[in-house]
XYZ file of N, CA and C in Angstrom:
834
model
N -35.295 28.147 -13.883
C -34.163 27.351 -13.447
C -32.994 28.232 -13.017
N -32.780 29.343 -13.782
C -31.688 30.229 -13.405
C -31.947 30.858 -12.050
N -33.252 31.167 -11.769
C -33.577 31.757 -10.484
C -33.340 30.780 -9.334
N -33.434 29.471 -9.629
C -33.201 28.469 -8.596
C -31.712 28.172 -8.393
N -30.862 28.789 -9.220
C -29.437 28.636 -9.017
C -28.795 27.529 -9.827
N -29.534 26.921 -10.775
C -28.952 25.868 -11.599
C -28.249 26.479 -12.799
N -27.042 26.015 -13.058
C -26.288 26.468 -14.224
C -25.951 25.250 -15.063
N -26.763 25.020 -16.103
C -26.588 23.818 -16.914
C -25.457 23.971 -17.923
N -24.806 25.133 -17.958
C -23.681 25.299 -18.876
C -22.353 24.898 -18.268
N -22.324 24.647 -16.952
C -21.083 24.302 -16.272
C -21.079 22.814 -15.974
N -20.088 22.113 -16.489
C -19.979 20.690 -16.252
C -19.271 20.433 -14.921
N -19.736 19.423 -14.152
C -19.060 19.119 -12.887
C -17.634 18.646 -13.136
N -16.763 18.972 -12.216
C -15.359 18.583 -12.324
C -15.235 17.073 -12.221
N -14.442 16.489 -13.104
C -14.220 15.055 -13.068
C -13.311 14.717 -11.892
N -13.747 13.754 -11.076
C -12.930 13.307 -9.966
C -11.939 12.258 -10.471
N -10.691 12.403 -10.054
C -9.639 11.475 -10.462
C -9.569 10.347 -9.440
N -9.671 9.110 -9.892
C -9.593 7.955 -9.004
C -8.120 7.620 -8.764
N -7.744 7.557 -7.498
C -6.349 7.267 -7.168
C -6.287 6.273 -6.017
N -5.230 5.488 -6.028
C -4.885 4.635 -4.897
C -3.572 5.139 -4.309
N -3.269 4.790 -3.072
C -1.963 5.157 -2.526
C -0.802 4.655 -3.377
N -0.947 3.480 -3.971
C 0.134 2.944 -4.808
C 0.360 3.822 -6.029
N -0.712 4.272 -6.658
C -0.561 5.154 -7.822
C 0.103 6.470 -7.437
N -0.330 7.052 -6.342
C 0.245 8.322 -5.913
C 1.723 8.168 -5.579
N 2.073 7.086 -4.880
C 3.465 6.869 -4.516
C 4.332 6.634 -5.744
N 3.799 5.904 -6.719
C 4.557 5.646 -7.935
C 4.813 6.938 -8.696
N 3.803 7.788 -8.791
C 3.967 9.075 -9.478
C 5.010 9.939 -8.772
N 4.929 10.006 -7.453
C 5.866 10.824 -6.690
C 7.295 10.305 -6.832
N 7.441 8.986 -6.822
C 8.782 8.391 -6.931
C 9.387 8.611 -8.314
N 8.578 8.385 -9.357
C 9.122 8.481 -10.715
C 7.986 8.491 -11.734
N 7.714 9.644 -12.368
C 6.647 9.700 -13.373
C 6.836 8.701 -14.528
N 8.084 8.445 -14.898
C 8.281 7.464 -15.973
C 7.795 6.081 -15.538
N 8.125 5.694 -14.310
C 7.660 4.398 -13.820
C 6.143 4.372 -13.740
N 5.524 5.505 -13.401
C 4.060 5.581 -13.398
C 3.518 5.287 -14.790
N 4.102 5.937 -15.796
C 3.631 5.733 -17.167
C 3.775 4.281 -17.594
N 4.923 3.694 -17.300
C 5.152 2.310 -17.693
C 4.221 1.343 -16.964
N 3.880 1.667 -15.724
C 3.026 0.792 -14.921
C 1.563 0.890 -15.320
N 1.070 2.112 -15.499
C -0.371 2.315 -15.608
C -0.862 2.743 -16.987
N 0.025 3.230 -17.853
C -0.454 3.807 -19.106
C 0.041 3.069 -20.350
N 1.299 2.663 -20.374
C 1.847 2.045 -21.582
C 1.161 0.715 -21.865
N 0.701 0.560 -23.094
C 0.095 -0.695 -23.541
C 0.579 -1.016 -24.941
N 1.263 -2.139 -25.113
C 1.595 -3.109 -24.065
C 2.628 -2.547 -23.097
N 2.534 -2.996 -21.853
C 3.478 -2.513 -20.846
C 4.867 -3.088 -21.110
N 5.911 -2.338 -20.800
C 7.266 -2.874 -20.937
C 7.454 -4.097 -20.038
N 8.375 -4.967 -20.392
C 8.599 -6.161 -19.549
C 9.097 -5.771 -18.163
N 8.609 -6.475 -17.174
C 9.034 -6.248 -15.799
C 10.195 -7.179 -15.439
N 10.895 -6.807 -14.393
C 11.918 -7.686 -13.859
C 11.295 -8.859 -13.122
N 12.119 -9.747 -12.629
C 11.633 -10.915 -11.914
C 11.170 -10.596 -10.504
N 10.779 -11.653 -9.787
C 10.271 -11.500 -8.426
C 11.382 -11.077 -7.476
N 10.998 -10.301 -6.459
C 11.901 -9.912 -5.381
C 11.568 -10.743 -4.152
N 12.603 -11.258 -3.509
C 12.381 -12.143 -2.372
C 11.633 -11.440 -1.239
N 11.943 -10.162 -0.976
C 11.271 -9.470 0.131
C 9.784 -9.272 -0.162
N 9.436 -9.092 -1.433
C 8.020 -8.983 -1.783
C 7.314 -10.323 -1.632
N 7.980 -11.399 -2.033
C 7.416 -12.731 -1.848
C 7.155 -12.990 -0.373
N 8.141 -12.669 0.457
C 8.011 -12.879 1.903
C 6.835 -12.090 2.471
N 6.733 -10.820 2.094
C 5.637 -10.000 2.592
C 4.283 -10.509 2.151
N 4.179 -10.947 0.900
C 2.899 -11.451 0.396
C 2.479 -12.718 1.127
N 3.430 -13.599 1.417
C 3.100 -14.830 2.134
C 2.534 -14.507 3.514
N 3.198 -13.604 4.243
C 2.736 -13.250 5.587
C 1.352 -12.599 5.527
N 1.143 -11.681 4.599
C -0.165 -11.036 4.458
C -1.246 -12.073 4.156
N -0.972 -12.972 3.224
C -1.977 -13.969 2.842
C -2.283 -14.927 3.991
N -1.248 -15.273 4.762
C -1.479 -16.169 5.901
C -2.362 -15.500 6.945
N -2.119 -14.230 7.239
C -2.935 -13.535 8.235
C -4.350 -13.303 7.730
N -4.508 -13.045 6.454
C -5.864 -12.941 5.903
C -6.607 -14.257 6.082
N -5.947 -15.363 5.717
C -6.591 -16.665 5.833
C -6.915 -17.001 7.284
N -6.059 -16.539 8.209
C -6.307 -16.814 9.619
C -7.626 -16.199 10.070
N -7.889 -14.958 9.665
C -9.121 -14.298 10.099
C -10.342 -14.768 9.327
N -10.147 -15.590 8.313
C -11.278 -16.243 7.660
C -11.764 -17.453 8.465
N -10.946 -17.901 9.413
C -11.300 -19.050 10.241
C -12.151 -18.614 11.429
N -12.905 -19.522 12.018
C -13.621 -19.177 13.256
C -12.624 -18.902 14.376
N -13.002 -18.084 15.371
C -12.051 -17.658 16.408
C -11.329 -18.802 17.108
N -12.024 -19.905 17.361
C -11.384 -20.993 18.101
C -10.247 -21.662 17.314
N -10.186 -21.412 16.022
C -9.112 -22.012 15.215
C -7.990 -21.026 14.906
N -8.084 -19.816 15.406
C -7.059 -18.802 15.138
C -5.917 -18.921 16.148
N -5.200 -19.998 16.057
C -4.118 -20.268 16.991
C -2.777 -19.946 16.340
N -1.743 -19.750 17.154
C -0.411 -19.547 16.581
C 0.030 -20.708 15.702
N -0.325 -21.922 16.102
C 0.049 -23.090 15.306
C -0.659 -23.084 13.960
N -1.907 -22.667 13.947
C -2.640 -22.586 12.678
C -2.032 -21.503 11.790
N -1.590 -20.409 12.393
C -0.952 -19.352 11.609
C 0.313 -19.858 10.941
N 1.107 -20.647 11.671
C 2.316 -21.239 11.093
C 1.956 -22.173 9.946
N 0.920 -22.981 10.149
C 0.499 -23.899 9.089
C 0.074 -23.127 7.842
N -0.539 -21.971 8.022
C -0.967 -21.162 6.877
C 0.223 -20.553 6.150
N 1.262 -20.165 6.896
C 2.484 -19.695 6.232
C 3.058 -20.805 5.362
N 3.135 -22.011 5.916
C 3.679 -23.126 5.144
C 2.818 -23.449 3.923
N 1.513 -23.296 4.077
C 0.617 -23.562 2.951
C 0.731 -22.498 1.871
N 0.953 -21.248 2.280
C 1.020 -20.136 1.334
C 2.424 -19.953 0.742
N 3.405 -20.662 1.237
C 4.793 -20.351 0.927
C 5.120 -20.442 -0.553
N 5.926 -19.489 -1.005
C 6.493 -19.503 -2.350
C 7.972 -19.126 -2.216
N 8.768 -19.527 -3.188
C 10.220 -19.299 -3.101
C 10.745 -18.371 -4.186
N 9.868 -17.644 -4.877
C 10.323 -16.768 -5.948
C 11.219 -15.645 -5.416
N 12.350 -15.454 -6.067
C 13.243 -14.351 -5.748
C 14.365 -14.695 -4.786
N 14.279 -15.813 -4.105
C 15.331 -16.174 -3.165
C 16.544 -16.733 -3.913
N 17.705 -16.625 -3.261
C 18.956 -17.038 -3.901
C 18.976 -18.530 -4.187
N 18.519 -19.317 -3.208
C 18.541 -20.766 -3.363
C 17.592 -21.369 -2.335
N 17.533 -22.694 -2.317
C 16.604 -23.376 -1.415
C 16.954 -23.136 0.042
N 18.238 -23.045 0.359
C 18.631 -22.827 1.751
C 18.179 -21.452 2.243
N 18.348 -20.426 1.418
C 17.914 -19.096 1.828
C 16.393 -19.050 1.970
N 15.689 -19.673 1.032
C 14.225 -19.702 1.116
C 13.773 -20.393 2.399
N 14.428 -21.486 2.758
C 14.057 -22.204 3.973
C 14.315 -21.355 5.223
N 15.429 -20.603 5.215
C 15.728 -19.743 6.353
C 14.631 -18.700 6.567
N 14.204 -18.050 5.496
C 13.197 -16.989 5.633
C 11.797 -17.556 5.816
N 11.582 -18.752 5.348
C 10.317 -19.423 5.667
C 10.232 -19.654 7.173
N 11.343 -20.071 7.770
C 11.365 -20.242 9.213
C 11.148 -18.930 9.949
N 11.763 -17.858 9.445
C 11.550 -16.549 10.069
C 10.077 -16.150 9.994
N 9.465 -16.318 8.834
C 8.057 -15.947 8.671
C 7.174 -16.738 9.629
N 7.468 -18.012 9.805
C 6.687 -18.826 10.740
C 6.817 -18.289 12.161
N 8.037 -17.901 12.554
C 8.250 -17.339 13.892
C 7.508 -16.023 14.049
N 7.574 -15.166 13.017
C 6.905 -13.875 13.108
C 5.408 -14.032 13.350
N 4.749 -14.848 12.530
C 3.296 -14.956 12.667
C 2.918 -15.708 13.933
N 3.725 -16.668 14.343
C 3.447 -17.372 15.600
C 3.453 -16.386 16.763
N 4.509 -15.575 16.838
C 4.609 -14.623 17.936
C 3.539 -13.541 17.836
N 3.247 -13.107 16.622
C 2.240 -12.058 16.444
C 0.857 -12.544 16.875
N 0.474 -13.721 16.436
C -0.847 -14.243 16.780
C -0.920 -14.570 18.267
N 0.212 -14.966 18.860
C 0.233 -15.226 20.300
C -0.094 -13.975 21.100
N 0.204 -12.816 20.536
C -0.025 -11.552 21.247
C -1.412 -10.972 21.001
N -2.182 -11.585 20.111
C -3.490 -11.041 19.738
C -4.613 -11.656 20.556
N -5.662 -10.873 20.773
C -6.937 -11.423 21.225
C -7.709 -11.803 19.969
N -7.578 -13.054 19.552
C -8.116 -13.453 18.254
C -9.617 -13.695 18.293
N -10.258 -13.498 19.456
C -11.706 -13.657 19.523
C -12.442 -12.489 18.869
N -11.750 -11.358 18.696
C -12.436 -10.215 18.103
C -12.619 -10.440 16.594
N -13.610 -9.786 16.038
C -13.884 -9.880 14.607
C -13.553 -8.546 13.950
N -12.523 -8.499 13.113
C -12.263 -7.257 12.385
C -13.462 -6.882 11.520
N -13.663 -5.582 11.330
C -14.723 -5.145 10.428
C -14.313 -5.322 8.972
N -13.027 -5.474 8.738
C -12.567 -5.697 7.370
C -11.204 -6.364 7.367
N -11.037 -7.312 6.469
C -9.741 -7.938 6.219
C -9.522 -7.900 4.716
N -8.432 -7.263 4.302
C -8.214 -7.009 2.874
C -9.455 -6.334 2.281
N -9.945 -5.319 2.988
C -11.208 -4.648 2.635
C -10.934 -3.468 1.701
N -11.700 -3.410 0.614
C -11.616 -2.288 -0.315
C -12.479 -1.146 0.227
N -11.880 0.038 0.329
C -12.600 1.207 0.825
C -12.414 2.343 -0.169
N -13.342 3.293 -0.144
C -13.318 4.367 -1.124
C -14.034 5.588 -0.569
N -13.515 6.774 -0.926
C -14.162 8.006 -0.501
C -13.852 9.126 -1.481
N -14.855 9.903 -1.899
C -14.582 11.077 -2.724
C -14.165 12.265 -1.863
N -13.332 13.126 -2.420
C -13.065 14.440 -1.847
C -13.525 15.457 -2.892
N -13.107 16.692 -2.748
C -13.504 17.694 -3.730
C -12.936 17.400 -5.116
N -11.763 16.727 -5.166
C -11.085 16.584 -6.456
C -10.687 15.165 -6.811
N -10.742 14.232 -5.856
C -10.325 12.859 -6.138
C -11.308 11.865 -5.538
N -11.186 10.632 -5.973
C -11.774 9.504 -5.265
C -10.602 8.683 -4.742
N -10.406 8.703 -3.430
C -9.319 7.956 -2.802
C -9.822 6.562 -2.463
N -9.097 5.548 -2.880
C -9.547 4.187 -2.660
C -8.342 3.270 -2.486
N -8.614 2.079 -1.953
C -7.536 1.126 -1.771
C -7.978 -0.030 -0.906
N -7.079 -1.013 -0.787
C -7.370 -2.218 -0.017
C -6.567 -2.190 1.286
N -7.272 -2.294 2.412
C -6.669 -2.201 3.736
C -6.414 -3.604 4.279
N -5.236 -3.800 4.874
C -4.917 -5.116 5.437
C -5.965 -5.544 6.460
N -6.252 -4.654 7.416
C -7.241 -4.999 8.443
C -7.852 -3.727 8.999
N -9.136 -3.769 9.276
C -9.828 -2.643 9.916
C -10.448 -3.166 11.201
N -9.956 -2.681 12.336
C -10.491 -3.067 13.637
C -11.549 -2.070 14.085
N -12.380 -2.512 15.020
C -13.382 -1.635 15.640
C -13.126 -1.646 17.143
N -12.616 -0.522 17.656
C -12.240 -0.444 19.062
C -12.855 0.799 19.693
N -13.570 0.587 20.761
C -14.150 1.702 21.524
C -14.948 2.648 20.630
N -15.700 2.078 19.719
C -16.588 2.868 18.883
C -15.941 3.510 17.669
N -14.649 3.293 17.458
C -13.959 3.888 16.320
C -13.229 2.816 15.517
N -13.009 3.128 14.245
C -12.234 2.249 13.381
C -10.748 2.498 13.592
N -9.958 1.437 13.417
C -8.500 1.532 13.473
C -7.940 0.846 12.229
N -7.095 1.553 11.500
C -6.456 1.007 10.309
C -5.194 0.258 10.729
N -5.091 -1.010 10.322
C -3.934 -1.841 10.641
C -3.243 -2.239 9.342
N -1.949 -1.957 9.283
C -1.155 -2.295 8.101
C 0.015 -3.170 8.544
N 0.124 -4.366 7.970
C 1.211 -5.278 8.326
C 2.482 -4.897 7.573
N 3.621 -4.970 8.265
C 4.909 -4.688 7.647
C 5.897 -5.808 7.984
N 6.715 -6.170 6.992
C 7.709 -7.228 7.192
C 9.101 -6.790 6.749
N 9.316 -5.483 6.562
C 10.591 -4.989 6.066
C 11.697 -5.020 7.102
N 12.873 -4.618 6.673
C 14.061 -4.724 7.524
C 14.131 -3.659 8.601
N 13.388 -2.545 8.450
C 13.521 -1.422 9.385
C 12.381 -1.410 10.401
N 12.742 -1.212 11.666
C 11.731 -0.999 12.708
C 11.102 0.368 12.483
N 9.784 0.438 12.636
C 9.046 1.653 12.307
C 8.714 2.446 13.567
N 8.431 3.738 13.381
C 8.117 4.627 14.498
C 6.783 5.330 14.243
N 6.346 6.090 15.245
C 5.109 6.856 15.094
C 5.227 7.876 13.969
N 6.446 8.344 13.691
C 6.631 9.272 12.576
C 6.296 8.603 11.246
N 6.615 7.313 11.122
C 6.262 6.587 9.899
C 4.747 6.485 9.757
N 4.059 6.219 10.866
C 2.600 6.139 10.816
C 1.992 7.501 10.515
N 2.515 8.545 11.154
C 1.999 9.904 10.933
C 2.197 10.348 9.493
N 3.360 10.038 8.919
C 3.676 10.525 7.585
C 3.158 9.681 6.451
N 2.545 8.549 6.746
C 2.076 7.657 5.683
C 0.818 8.210 5.020
N 0.963 8.619 3.767
C -0.207 9.075 3.031
C -1.201 7.946 2.831
N -0.691 6.735 2.616
C -1.575 5.588 2.411
C -2.480 5.382 3.617
N -1.918 5.383 4.816
C -2.731 5.154 6.010
C -3.756 6.262 6.208
N -3.368 7.498 5.942
C -4.304 8.616 6.095
C -5.477 8.487 5.126
N -5.181 8.140 3.877
C -6.265 7.986 2.901
C -7.134 6.781 3.228
N -6.532 5.713 3.753
C -7.333 4.568 4.183
C -8.282 4.961 5.316
N -7.780 5.773 6.260
C -8.637 6.210 7.361
C -9.817 7.022 6.841
N -9.530 7.925 5.932
C -10.588 8.743 5.341
C -11.607 7.877 4.609
N -11.112 6.936 3.806
C -12.013 6.099 3.004
C -12.768 5.101 3.873
N -12.121 4.585 4.916
C -12.789 3.606 5.775
C -13.969 4.232 6.510
N -13.772 5.442 7.011
C -14.884 6.048 7.751
C -16.039 6.390 6.822
N -15.762 6.691 5.553
C -16.834 6.949 4.597
C -17.527 5.637 4.219
N -16.736 4.581 3.992
C -17.304 3.300 3.568
C -18.093 2.631 4.686
N -17.558 2.656 5.913
C -18.165 1.924 7.020
C -18.982 2.808 7.956
N -19.015 4.115 7.686
C -19.871 5.054 8.425
C -19.558 5.072 9.911
N -18.253 5.063 10.233
C -17.836 5.158 11.621
C -16.602 6.059 11.684
N -16.377 6.725 12.822
C -15.197 7.587 12.920
C -13.909 6.776 12.832
N -12.871 7.382 12.281
C -11.586 6.706 12.139
C -10.478 7.749 12.219
N -9.641 7.620 13.238
C -8.513 8.540 13.402
C -7.193 7.807 13.599
N -7.249 6.630 14.169
C -6.025 5.919 14.553
C -5.549 5.015 13.414
N -4.254 5.088 13.133
C -3.633 4.212 12.132
C -2.439 3.534 12.791
N -2.193 2.265 12.411
C -1.140 1.480 13.043
C -0.337 0.703 12.015
N 0.979 0.683 12.215
C 1.887 -0.152 11.438
C 2.355 -1.281 12.341
N 1.980 -2.515 12.011
C 2.356 -3.682 12.804
C 3.570 -4.332 12.142
N 4.743 -4.139 12.757
C 5.993 -4.656 12.190
C 6.266 -6.032 12.796
N 5.998 -7.072 12.027
C 6.064 -8.418 12.575
C 7.475 -8.860 12.968
N 8.527 -8.519 12.199
C 9.859 -8.982 12.609
C 10.280 -8.504 13.991
N 9.890 -7.298 14.371
C 10.282 -6.759 15.679
C 9.177 -6.890 16.726
N 7.971 -7.231 16.287
C 6.853 -7.315 17.224
C 6.392 -5.975 17.746
N 6.674 -4.896 17.015
C 6.321 -3.555 17.478
C 5.132 -3.002 16.696
N 4.456 -2.036 17.321
C 3.342 -1.334 16.689
C 3.652 0.160 16.722
N 3.679 0.775 15.547
C 3.850 2.227 15.443
C 2.493 2.827 15.122
N 2.018 3.728 15.954
C 0.651 4.239 15.826
C 0.636 5.754 15.764
N -0.462 6.267 15.200
C -0.688 7.709 15.172
C -2.181 7.992 15.213
N -2.547 9.039 15.970
C -3.939 9.500 16.029
C -4.058 10.756 15.175
N -4.742 10.637 14.054
C -4.905 11.787 13.170
C -5.946 12.755 13.712
N -5.785 14.011 13.333
C -6.809 15.027 13.538
C -7.428 15.347 12.178
N -8.497 16.124 12.195
C -9.081 16.537 10.921
C -8.065 17.352 10.117
N -7.264 18.125 10.814
C -6.276 18.950 10.115
C -5.184 18.090 9.473
N -4.702 17.086 10.185
C -3.635 16.256 9.609
C -4.160 15.413 8.453
N -5.395 14.929 8.549
C -5.980 14.214 7.415
C -6.144 15.141 6.216
N -6.569 16.381 6.489
C -6.760 17.342 5.403
C -5.443 17.640 4.692
N -4.339 17.696 5.447
C -3.043 17.935 4.808
C -2.678 16.805 3.856
N -2.929 15.566 4.272
C -2.653 14.426 3.389
C -3.547 14.472 2.153
N -4.797 14.857 2.350
C -5.712 14.935 1.211
C -5.249 15.995 0.224
N -4.825 17.152 0.726
C -4.362 18.214 -0.169
C -3.177 17.743 -1.008
N -2.231 17.061 -0.371
C -1.080 16.570 -1.130
C -1.505 15.532 -2.157
N -2.454 14.678 -1.786
C -2.947 13.676 -2.734
C -3.662 14.340 -3.905
N -4.441 15.375 -3.630
C -5.151 16.072 -4.703
C -4.175 16.780 -5.640
N -3.125 17.366 -5.077
C -2.129 18.028 -5.924
C -1.446 17.025 -6.845
N -1.073 15.866 -6.314
C -0.442 14.836 -7.139
C -1.421 14.315 -8.185
N -2.689 14.140 -7.795
C -3.693 13.639 -8.739
C -3.911 14.634 -9.877
N -3.891 15.931 -9.561
C -4.014 16.941 -10.616
C -2.859 16.823 -11.611
N -1.654 16.618 -11.093
C -0.495 16.465 -11.973
C -0.640 15.210 -12.846
N -1.073 14.117 -12.235
C -1.272 12.872 -12.989
C -2.298 13.070 -14.090
N -3.410 13.698 -13.738
C -4.495 13.878 -14.708
C -4.055 14.773 -15.860
N -3.354 15.858 -15.553
C -2.896 16.767 -16.597
C -1.911 16.066 -17.532
N -0.951 15.345 -16.960
C 0.033 14.646 -17.792
C -0.634 13.579 -18.643
N -1.583 12.848 -18.067
C -2.252 11.769 -18.803
C -3.084 12.318 -19.952
N -3.852 13.362 -19.685
C -4.688 13.938 -20.734
C -3.839 14.581 -21.831
N -2.743 15.217 -21.444
C -1.859 15.820 -22.447
C -1.204 14.746 -23.308
N -0.865 13.619 -22.706
C -0.310 12.497 -23.464
C -1.325 11.985 -24.479
N -2.578 11.864 -24.047
C -3.630 11.402 -24.967
C -3.802 12.359 -26.140
N -3.548 13.643 -25.890
C -3.703 14.655 -26.936
C -2.475 14.751 -27.842
N -1.498 13.874 -27.606
C -0.323 13.867 -28.469
C 0.921 14.472 -27.866
N 0.903 14.739 -26.572
C 2.064 15.323 -25.919
C 3.253 14.380 -25.882
N 4.417 14.942 -25.648
C 5.664 14.182 -25.613
C 5.764 13.417 -24.297
N 5.802 12.104 -24.363
C 5.787 11.296 -23.144
C 7.052 11.465 -22.317
N 8.173 11.773 -22.966
C 9.413 11.939 -22.224
C 9.407 13.235 -21.415
N 8.739 14.252 -21.919
C 8.615 15.512 -21.180
C 7.554 15.395 -20.092
N 6.448 14.754 -20.400
C 5.332 14.644 -19.463
C 5.626 13.676 -18.318
N 6.420 12.645 -18.610
C 6.695 11.604 -17.620
C 8.206 11.388 -17.521
N 8.932 12.356 -16.968
C 10.390 12.248 -16.909
C 10.832 11.234 -15.850
N 12.018 10.663 -16.028
C 12.535 9.764 -14.989
C 13.050 10.555 -13.789
N 12.877 10.002 -12.615
C 13.490 10.527 -11.399
C 14.446 9.447 -10.914
N 15.736 9.721 -10.991
C 16.717 8.685 -10.722
C 17.264 8.785 -9.301
N 17.770 7.672 -8.824
C 18.335 7.609 -7.479
C 18.506 6.160 -7.080
N 18.640 5.931 -5.764
C 18.830 4.565 -5.272
C 17.673 3.654 -5.668
N 16.465 4.239 -5.788
C 15.298 3.419 -6.113
C 15.413 2.749 -7.468
N 16.309 3.250 -8.323
C 16.497 2.629 -9.635
C 17.098 1.230 -9.514
N 17.711 0.939 -8.368
C 18.308 -0.377 -8.180
C 17.264 -1.485 -8.161
N 16.055 -1.169 -7.703
C 15.030 -2.213 -7.587
C 13.781 -1.912 -8.426
N 13.903 -1.013 -9.369
C 12.751 -0.698 -10.223
C 12.427 -1.877 -11.133
N 11.145 -2.208 -11.241
C 10.710 -3.313 -12.094
C 10.989 -3.051 -13.573
N 11.128 -1.775 -13.955
C 11.306 -1.431 -15.365
C 12.737 -0.979 -15.668
N 13.655 -1.378 -14.842
C 15.049 -0.960 -14.988
C 15.594 -1.284 -16.380
N 15.263 -2.442 -16.898
C 15.819 -2.865 -18.192
C 15.335 -1.979 -19.340
N 14.252 -1.227 -19.125
C 13.707 -0.356 -20.166
C 14.050 1.108 -19.944
N 14.955 1.384 -19.010
C 15.259 2.777 -18.646
C 16.768 2.970 -18.583
N 17.324 3.593 -19.603
C 18.779 3.812 -19.643
C 19.234 4.720 -18.518
N 18.431 5.739 -18.185
C 18.805 6.663 -17.111
C 18.876 5.931 -15.764
N 17.921 5.037 -15.541
C 17.931 4.275 -14.298
C 19.119 3.343 -14.203
N 19.482 2.726 -15.309
C 20.642 1.834 -15.313
C 21.923 2.604 -15.013
N 22.001 3.831 -15.521
C 23.200 4.640 -15.292
C 23.245 5.218 -13.879
N 22.103 5.336 -13.242
C 22.044 6.026 -11.951
C 22.553 5.186 -10.796
N 22.356 3.871 -10.863
C 22.703 3.024 -9.722
C 22.914 1.595 -10.202
N 23.792 0.842 -9.558
C 24.013 -0.550 -9.956
C 22.821 -1.418 -9.591
N 22.639 -2.527 -10.281
C 21.490 -3.390 -9.984
C 21.678 -4.149 -8.679
N 20.571 -4.582 -8.107
C 20.587 -5.437 -6.930
C 20.216 -6.857 -7.321
N 20.651 -7.813 -6.519
C 20.153 -9.174 -6.666
C 18.739 -9.245 -6.066
N 17.918 -10.157 -6.520
C 16.520 -10.215 -6.048
C 16.376 -10.445 -4.553
N 17.402 -10.898 -3.881
C 17.324 -11.157 -2.450
C 18.014 -10.082 -1.600
N 18.563 -9.055 -2.223
C 19.370 -8.080 -1.492
C 18.579 -7.211 -0.530
N 17.261 -7.113 -0.690
C 16.467 -6.255 0.175
C 15.848 -7.012 1.361
N 16.213 -8.284 1.499
C 15.790 -9.026 2.681
C 16.511 -8.493 3.913
N 15.858 -8.565 5.066
C 16.523 -8.203 6.316
C 17.673 -9.169 6.566
N 18.822 -8.675 7.016
C 19.970 -9.558 7.264
C 19.716 -10.491 8.455
């Protein structure tokens, strides 16, 4: 066996499973990572945010639209799905909720009007996964299109800021989705797109093998840090040293603000509707 090159004394390296959300949470604030993924019971979270409610409604309506046969994927049906999916959590009052419900209906109506809805995406809210040398990158993609023999990652956005190609290029989430989609669906994938419904714009980027590799390296470095901190915590390490708070403007909307004195001191709180587009 030794002559054949097998070394049974060396154990294979454990791959760390990560999602873009986990990596982003760790990068933003290790304490928030610990509270989100490790503490049991988890600390109490804050209430719903109106902008998150709005985004979830639009995502769910578009998912439901592509579950329908092509002849029923009309702008009017998309509006009906927004109304069916609507929730009012986080809004200031009924009038504000009604205003943004109307905006969401306009966004999806105009967006679907611009689509060739006869095409069939290869994935809608599709879970994809791919191993690298050190991690298993996985996550759920809003939509995966098949165009000219290649996969295209589509991510819906409903935030207040218009996005650019730099946002698409710099998105670690989109890069990891592209990597995982091509492994899961066995087709090439280089193009990633951010579809910003409020402005009707598409921000796109064509990745190269080198640019994907850079995103993977950064993800692996963060995953190594997560794994080391988590294992050290299990061995009795000090959680405050291993998972320190990173304070800043983001503390204004952190779900665990009430459990973090440093976050409360760093920035004043926001109302649940303050992050809506004006």
